[in-house]
Amino acid sequence: RLQHNLITPEGFATIAASIADHQHLEKIVIDQNNVSSVGAEAFAQALESNPMVYDLTISRSDIRNEGAAAISELIRVNTRLTKLNLEMNDISTPGIVALSGALQENSALRVLHLGVNPIFPAGAAHLAKMLKKNTGLYSLNVRYSGLQDSGVVSLAGALQENDVLRD
């Protein structure tokens, strides 16, 4: 757990390089650090080759859309990752588009936390499209994400076709 440590993106790149081949690390929690998109990209690349990590939290770490895009590439290739928390990272529609696209291709992820990101109705529409195809995700957290009525309607419509989502 690397919470509240004032680690820079360069520091995360160094840490990421050391975990690429680590065979016993199963859970990574990075909270309230300056990861940025640079650190998120380094972690995503490192975890593409790590078959053990199943739980990744990068929350309140300013990864933004570029970091979400890097994590989406990880989702496309890593079938071990089952829990992902990206709360409070200023991820908006472009980042949601990338994540939703990856989740249409890979149904291994079971739990996704995206709360407190500016998803808004446009991002919710992309999540809804993903939910119609993804049969693995059973928990989606989008609390405090500015979905508004139209975003909630999009997600509710997707639930007509998705009987897996539970939470």
PDB file of C-alpha atoms in Angstrom:
ATOM      1  CA  ARG A   1       0.000   0.000   0.000  1.00  0.00           C
ATOM      2  CA  LEU A   2       1.433   3.314  -1.103  1.00  0.00           C
ATOM      3  CA  GLN A   3      -1.039   5.795   0.295  1.00  0.00           C
ATOM      4  CA  HIS A   4      -0.239   9.452   1.058  1.00  0.00           C
ATOM      5  CA  ASN A   5       3.478   9.254   0.255  1.00  0.00           C
ATOM      6  CA  LEU A   6       4.081  12.252  -2.017  1.00  0.00           C
ATOM      7  CA  ILE A   7       5.526   9.951  -4.656  1.00  0.00           C
ATOM      8  CA  THR A   8       6.120  11.628  -8.027  1.00  0.00           C
ATOM      9  CA  PRO A   9       5.263  10.149 -11.441  1.00  0.00           C
ATOM     10  CA  GLU A  10       8.943   9.330 -11.906  1.00  0.00           C
ATOM     11  CA  GLY A  11       8.949   7.461  -8.591  1.00  0.00           C
ATOM     12  CA  PHE A  12       5.960   5.449  -9.741  1.00  0.00           C
ATOM     13  CA  ALA A  13       7.714   4.592 -12.983  1.00  0.00           C
ATOM     14  CA  THR A  14      10.586   3.167 -10.930  1.00  0.00           C
ATOM     15  CA  ILE A  15       8.202   1.197  -8.713  1.00  0.00           C
ATOM     16  CA  ALA A  16       6.322  -0.074 -11.771  1.00  0.00           C
ATOM     17  CA  ALA A  17       9.511  -1.415 -13.316  1.00  0.00           C
ATOM     18  CA  SER A  18      10.178  -3.428 -10.162  1.00  0.00           C
ATOM     19  CA  ILE A  19       6.741  -5.084 -10.122  1.00  0.00           C
ATOM     20  CA  ALA A  20       6.607  -6.218 -13.736  1.00  0.00           C
ATOM     21  CA  ASP A  21       7.956  -9.672 -12.917  1.00  0.00           C
ATOM     22  CA  HIS A  22       6.989  -9.891  -9.240  1.00  0.00           C
ATOM     23  CA  GLN A  23       5.270 -13.257  -8.853  1.00  0.00           C
ATOM     24  CA  HIS A  24       3.689 -12.790  -5.407  1.00  0.00           C
ATOM     25  CA  LEU A  25       2.146  -9.337  -5.539  1.00  0.00           C
ATOM     26  CA  GLU A  26      -1.639  -9.638  -5.827  1.00  0.00           C
ATOM     27  CA  LYS A  27      -2.973  -6.273  -4.680  1.00  0.00           C
ATOM     28  CA  ILE A  28      -1.726  -2.728  -5.307  1.00  0.00           C
ATOM     29  CA  VAL A  29      -3.218   0.282  -3.527  1.00  0.00           C
ATOM     30  CA  ILE A  30      -2.083   3.729  -4.597  1.00  0.00           C
ATOM     31  CA  ASP A  31      -4.142   6.480  -3.032  1.00  0.00           C
ATOM     32  CA  GLN A  32      -3.564  10.216  -2.826  1.00  0.00           C
ATOM     33  CA  ASN A  33      -0.257  10.383  -4.638  1.00  0.00           C
ATOM     34  CA  ASN A  34       0.799  12.343  -7.688  1.00  0.00           C
ATOM     35  CA  VAL A  35       0.665   9.371 -10.048  1.00  0.00           C
ATOM     36  CA  SER A  36      -0.540  11.368 -13.084  1.00  0.00           C
ATOM     37  CA  SER A  37      -0.893   9.807 -16.507  1.00  0.00           C
ATOM     38  CA  VAL A  38       2.874   9.119 -16.608  1.00  0.00           C
ATOM     39  CA  GLY A  39       2.760   6.882 -13.529  1.00  0.00           C
ATOM     40  CA  ALA A  40      -0.493   5.235 -14.623  1.00  0.00           C
ATOM     41  CA  GLU A  41       1.028   4.371 -17.983  1.00  0.00           C
ATOM     42  CA  ALA A  42       4.105   2.874 -16.315  1.00  0.00           C
ATOM     43  CA  PHE A  43       1.937   0.743 -14.018  1.00  0.00           C
ATOM     44  CA  ALA A  44      -0.289  -0.379 -16.876  1.00  0.00           C
ATOM     45  CA  GLN A  45       2.703  -1.483 -18.940  1.00  0.00           C
ATOM     46  CA  ALA A  46       4.271  -3.281 -15.990  1.00  0.00           C
ATOM     47  CA  LEU A  47       1.068  -5.117 -15.141  1.00  0.00           C
ATOM     48  CA  GLU A  48       0.509  -6.260 -18.720  1.00  0.00           C
ATOM     49  CA  SER A  49       3.187  -8.864 -18.080  1.00  0.00           C
ATOM     50  CA  ASN A  50       2.374  -9.540 -14.415  1.00  0.00           C
ATOM     51  CA  PRO A  51      -0.026 -12.482 -14.136  1.00  0.00           C
ATOM     52  CA  MET A  52      -0.580 -12.197 -10.375  1.00  0.00           C
ATOM     53  CA  VAL A  53      -2.132  -8.777  -9.591  1.00  0.00           C
ATOM     54  CA  TYR A  54      -5.909  -9.067  -9.398  1.00  0.00           C
ATOM     55  CA  ASP A  55      -6.764  -5.896  -7.422  1.00  0.00           C
ATOM     56  CA  LEU A  56      -5.553  -2.440  -8.480  1.00  0.00           C
ATOM     57  CA  THR A  57      -6.470   0.844  -6.805  1.00  0.00           C
ATOM     58  CA  ILE A  58      -5.201   4.108  -8.214  1.00  0.00           C
ATOM     59  CA  SER A  59      -7.523   6.622  -6.603  1.00  0.00           C
ATOM     60  CA  ARG A  60      -7.232  10.338  -5.926  1.00  0.00           C
ATOM     61  CA  SER A  61      -4.041  10.377  -7.961  1.00  0.00           C
ATOM     62  CA  ASP A  62      -4.768  12.670 -10.926  1.00  0.00           C
ATOM     63  CA  ILE A  63      -4.358  10.109 -13.720  1.00  0.00           C
ATOM     64  CA  ARG A  64      -6.976  11.863 -15.901  1.00  0.00           C
ATOM     65  CA  ASN A  65      -8.035  10.638 -19.349  1.00  0.00           C
ATOM     66  CA  GLU A  66      -4.529   9.757 -20.515  1.00  0.00           C
ATOM     67  CA  GLY A  67      -3.989   7.512 -17.501  1.00  0.00           C
ATOM     68  CA  ALA A  68      -7.401   5.907 -18.004  1.00  0.00           C
ATOM     69  CA  ALA A  69      -6.460   5.185 -21.620  1.00  0.00           C
ATOM     70  CA  ALA A  70      -3.268   3.467 -20.441  1.00  0.00           C
ATOM     71  CA  ILE A  71      -5.221   1.407 -17.902  1.00  0.00           C
ATOM     72  CA  SER A  72      -7.698   0.466 -20.645  1.00  0.00           C
ATOM     73  CA  GLU A  73      -4.835  -1.119 -22.610  1.00  0.00           C
ATOM     74  CA  LEU A  74      -4.015  -3.153 -19.501  1.00  0.00           C
ATOM     75  CA  ILE A  75      -7.646  -4.288 -19.287  1.00  0.00           C
ATOM     76  CA  ARG A  76      -7.542  -5.469 -22.899  1.00  0.00           C
ATOM     77  CA  VAL A  77      -4.696  -7.930 -22.258  1.00  0.00           C
ATOM     78  CA  ASN A  78      -4.787  -8.820 -18.561  1.00  0.00           C
ATOM     79  CA  THR A  79      -7.432 -11.393 -17.642  1.00  0.00           C
ATOM     80  CA  ARG A  80      -6.253 -11.728 -14.023  1.00  0.00           C
ATOM     81  CA  LEU A  81      -7.320  -8.213 -13.007  1.00  0.00           C
ATOM     82  CA  THR A  82     -10.761  -8.510 -11.409  1.00  0.00           C
ATOM     83  CA  LYS A  83     -11.021  -5.352  -9.290  1.00  0.00           C
ATOM     84  CA  LEU A  84     -10.155  -1.826 -10.397  1.00  0.00           C
ATOM     85  CA  ASN A  85     -10.649   1.385  -8.434  1.00  0.00           C
ATOM     86  CA  LEU A  86     -10.066   4.647 -10.328  1.00  0.00           C
ATOM     87  CA  GLU A  87     -12.139   6.961  -8.139  1.00  0.00           C
ATOM     88  CA  MET A  88     -11.443  10.697  -7.987  1.00  0.00           C
ATOM     89  CA  ASN A  89      -9.010  10.933 -10.905  1.00  0.00           C
ATOM     90  CA  ASP A  90     -10.684  13.572 -13.108  1.00  0.00           C
ATOM     91  CA  ILE A  91     -11.578  10.959 -15.734  1.00  0.00           C
ATOM     92  CA  SER A  92     -14.154  12.353 -18.159  1.00  0.00           C
ATOM     93  CA  THR A  93     -15.751  11.152 -21.393  1.00  0.00           C
ATOM     94  CA  PRO A  94     -12.547  10.378 -23.364  1.00  0.00           C
ATOM     95  CA  GLY A  95     -11.218   8.216 -20.514  1.00  0.00           C
ATOM     96  CA  ILE A  96     -14.584   6.523 -20.071  1.00  0.00           C
ATOM     97  CA  VAL A  97     -14.708   5.792 -23.809  1.00  0.00           C
ATOM     98  CA  ALA A  98     -11.307   4.055 -23.575  1.00  0.00           C
ATOM     99  CA  LEU A  99     -12.234   2.043 -20.474  1.00  0.00           C
ATOM    100  CA  SER A 100     -15.647   1.069 -21.868  1.00  0.00           C
ATOM    101  CA  GLY A 101     -14.095  -0.087 -25.127  1.00  0.00           C
ATOM    102  CA  ALA A 102     -11.620  -2.292 -23.303  1.00  0.00           C
ATOM    103  CA  LEU A 103     -14.376  -3.748 -21.133  1.00  0.00           C
ATOM    104  CA  GLN A 104     -16.353  -4.708 -24.231  1.00  0.00           C
ATOM    105  CA  GLU A 105     -13.416  -6.933 -25.183  1.00  0.00           C
ATOM    106  CA  ASN A 106     -12.510  -8.343 -21.766  1.00  0.00           C
ATOM    107  CA  SER A 107     -15.085  -9.570 -19.267  1.00  0.00           C
ATOM    108  CA  ALA A 108     -12.614 -10.652 -16.572  1.00  0.00           C
ATOM    109  CA  LEU A 109     -13.039  -7.480 -14.502  1.00  0.00           C
ATOM    110  CA  ARG A 110     -15.724  -7.978 -11.837  1.00  0.00           C
ATOM    111  CA  VAL A 111     -15.632  -4.733  -9.830  1.00  0.00           C
ATOM    112  CA  LEU A 112     -15.107  -1.225 -11.230  1.00  0.00           C
ATOM    113  CA  HIS A 113     -15.096   1.944  -9.133  1.00  0.00           C
ATOM    114  CA  LEU A 114     -15.298   5.160 -11.149  1.00  0.00           C
ATOM    115  CA  GLY A 115     -17.043   7.382  -8.613  1.00  0.00           C
ATOM    116  CA  VAL A 116     -16.316  11.076  -8.209  1.00  0.00           C
ATOM    117  CA  ASN A 117     -15.130  11.494 -11.798  1.00  0.00           C
ATOM    118  CA  PRO A 118     -16.841  13.897 -14.251  1.00  0.00           C
ATOM    119  CA  ILE A 119     -18.510  11.133 -16.255  1.00  0.00           C
ATOM    120  CA  PHE A 120     -21.684  13.092 -17.059  1.00  0.00           C
ATOM    121  CA  PRO A 121     -24.396  11.781 -19.434  1.00  0.00           C
ATOM    122  CA  ALA A 122     -22.022  11.296 -22.393  1.00  0.00           C
ATOM    123  CA  GLY A 123     -19.748   8.998 -20.400  1.00  0.00           C
ATOM    124  CA  ALA A 124     -22.744   7.165 -18.950  1.00  0.00           C
ATOM    125  CA  ALA A 125     -23.926   6.402 -22.491  1.00  0.00           C
ATOM    126  CA  HIS A 126     -20.584   4.693 -23.206  1.00  0.00           C
ATOM    127  CA  LEU A 127     -20.755   2.747 -19.948  1.00  0.00           C
ATOM    128  CA  ALA A 128     -24.275   1.656 -20.889  1.00  0.00           C
ATOM    129  CA  LYS A 129     -23.063   0.413 -24.268  1.00  0.00           C
ATOM    130  CA  MET A 130     -20.339  -1.561 -22.500  1.00  0.00           C
ATOM    131  CA  LEU A 131     -22.806  -3.063 -20.019  1.00  0.00           C
ATOM    132  CA  LYS A 132     -24.853  -4.468 -22.889  1.00  0.00           C
ATOM    133  CA  LYS A 133     -21.850  -6.540 -24.015  1.00  0.00           C
ATOM    134  CA  ASN A 134     -19.862  -7.204 -20.845  1.00  0.00           C
ATOM    135  CA  THR A 135     -21.039 -10.319 -19.009  1.00  0.00           C
ATOM    136  CA  GLY A 136     -18.448 -10.320 -16.225  1.00  0.00           C
ATOM    137  CA  LEU A 137     -18.797  -7.006 -14.416  1.00  0.00           C
ATOM    138  CA  TYR A 138     -21.071  -7.359 -11.407  1.00  0.00           C
ATOM    139  CA  SER A 139     -20.298  -4.128  -9.546  1.00  0.00           C
ATOM    140  CA  LEU A 140     -20.086  -0.618 -11.029  1.00  0.00           C
ATOM    141  CA  ASN A 141     -19.695   2.441  -8.802  1.00  0.00           C
ATOM    142  CA  VAL A 142     -20.346   5.793 -10.465  1.00  0.00           C
ATOM    143  CA  ARG A 143     -21.347   7.810  -7.402  1.00  0.00           C
ATOM    144  CA  TYR A 144     -21.052  11.606  -7.576  1.00  0.00           C
ATOM    145  CA  SER A 145     -20.294  11.549 -11.302  1.00  0.00           C
ATOM    146  CA  GLY A 146     -22.800  14.070 -12.666  1.00  0.00           C
ATOM    147  CA  LEU A 147     -24.814  11.485 -14.594  1.00  0.00           C
ATOM    148  CA  GLN A 148     -28.002  13.550 -14.546  1.00  0.00           C
ATOM    149  CA  ASP A 149     -31.340  12.103 -15.673  1.00  0.00           C
ATOM    150  CA  SER A 150     -30.223  11.158 -19.167  1.00  0.00           C
ATOM    151  CA  GLY A 151     -27.143   9.325 -17.910  1.00  0.00           C
ATOM    152  CA  VAL A 152     -29.186   7.338 -15.419  1.00  0.00           C
ATOM    153  CA  VAL A 153     -31.708   6.514 -18.154  1.00  0.00           C
ATOM    154  CA  SER A 154     -28.866   5.196 -20.355  1.00  0.00           C
ATOM    155  CA  LEU A 155     -27.571   2.955 -17.578  1.00  0.00           C
ATOM    156  CA  ALA A 156     -31.064   1.773 -16.668  1.00  0.00           C
ATOM    157  CA  GLY A 157     -31.677   0.844 -20.302  1.00  0.00           C
ATOM    158  CA  ALA A 158     -28.504  -1.241 -20.339  1.00  0.00           C
ATOM    159  CA  LEU A 159     -29.745  -3.163 -17.317  1.00  0.00           C
ATOM    160  CA  GLN A 160     -32.605  -4.473 -19.458  1.00  0.00           C
ATOM    161  CA  GLU A 161     -29.988  -6.473 -21.372  1.00  0.00           C
ATOM    162  CA  ASN A 162     -27.494  -7.117 -18.563  1.00  0.00           C
ATOM    163  CA  ASP A 163     -28.584  -9.509 -15.830  1.00  0.00           C
ATOM    164  CA  VAL A 164     -25.092  -9.875 -14.311  1.00  0.00           C
ATOM    165  CA  LEU A 165     -24.631  -6.445 -12.696  1.00  0.00           C
ATOM    166  CA  ARG A 166     -25.585  -6.676  -9.034  1.00  0.00           C
ATOM    167  CA  ASP A 167     -24.194  -3.572  -7.382  1.00  0.00           C
TER     168      ASP A 167
END
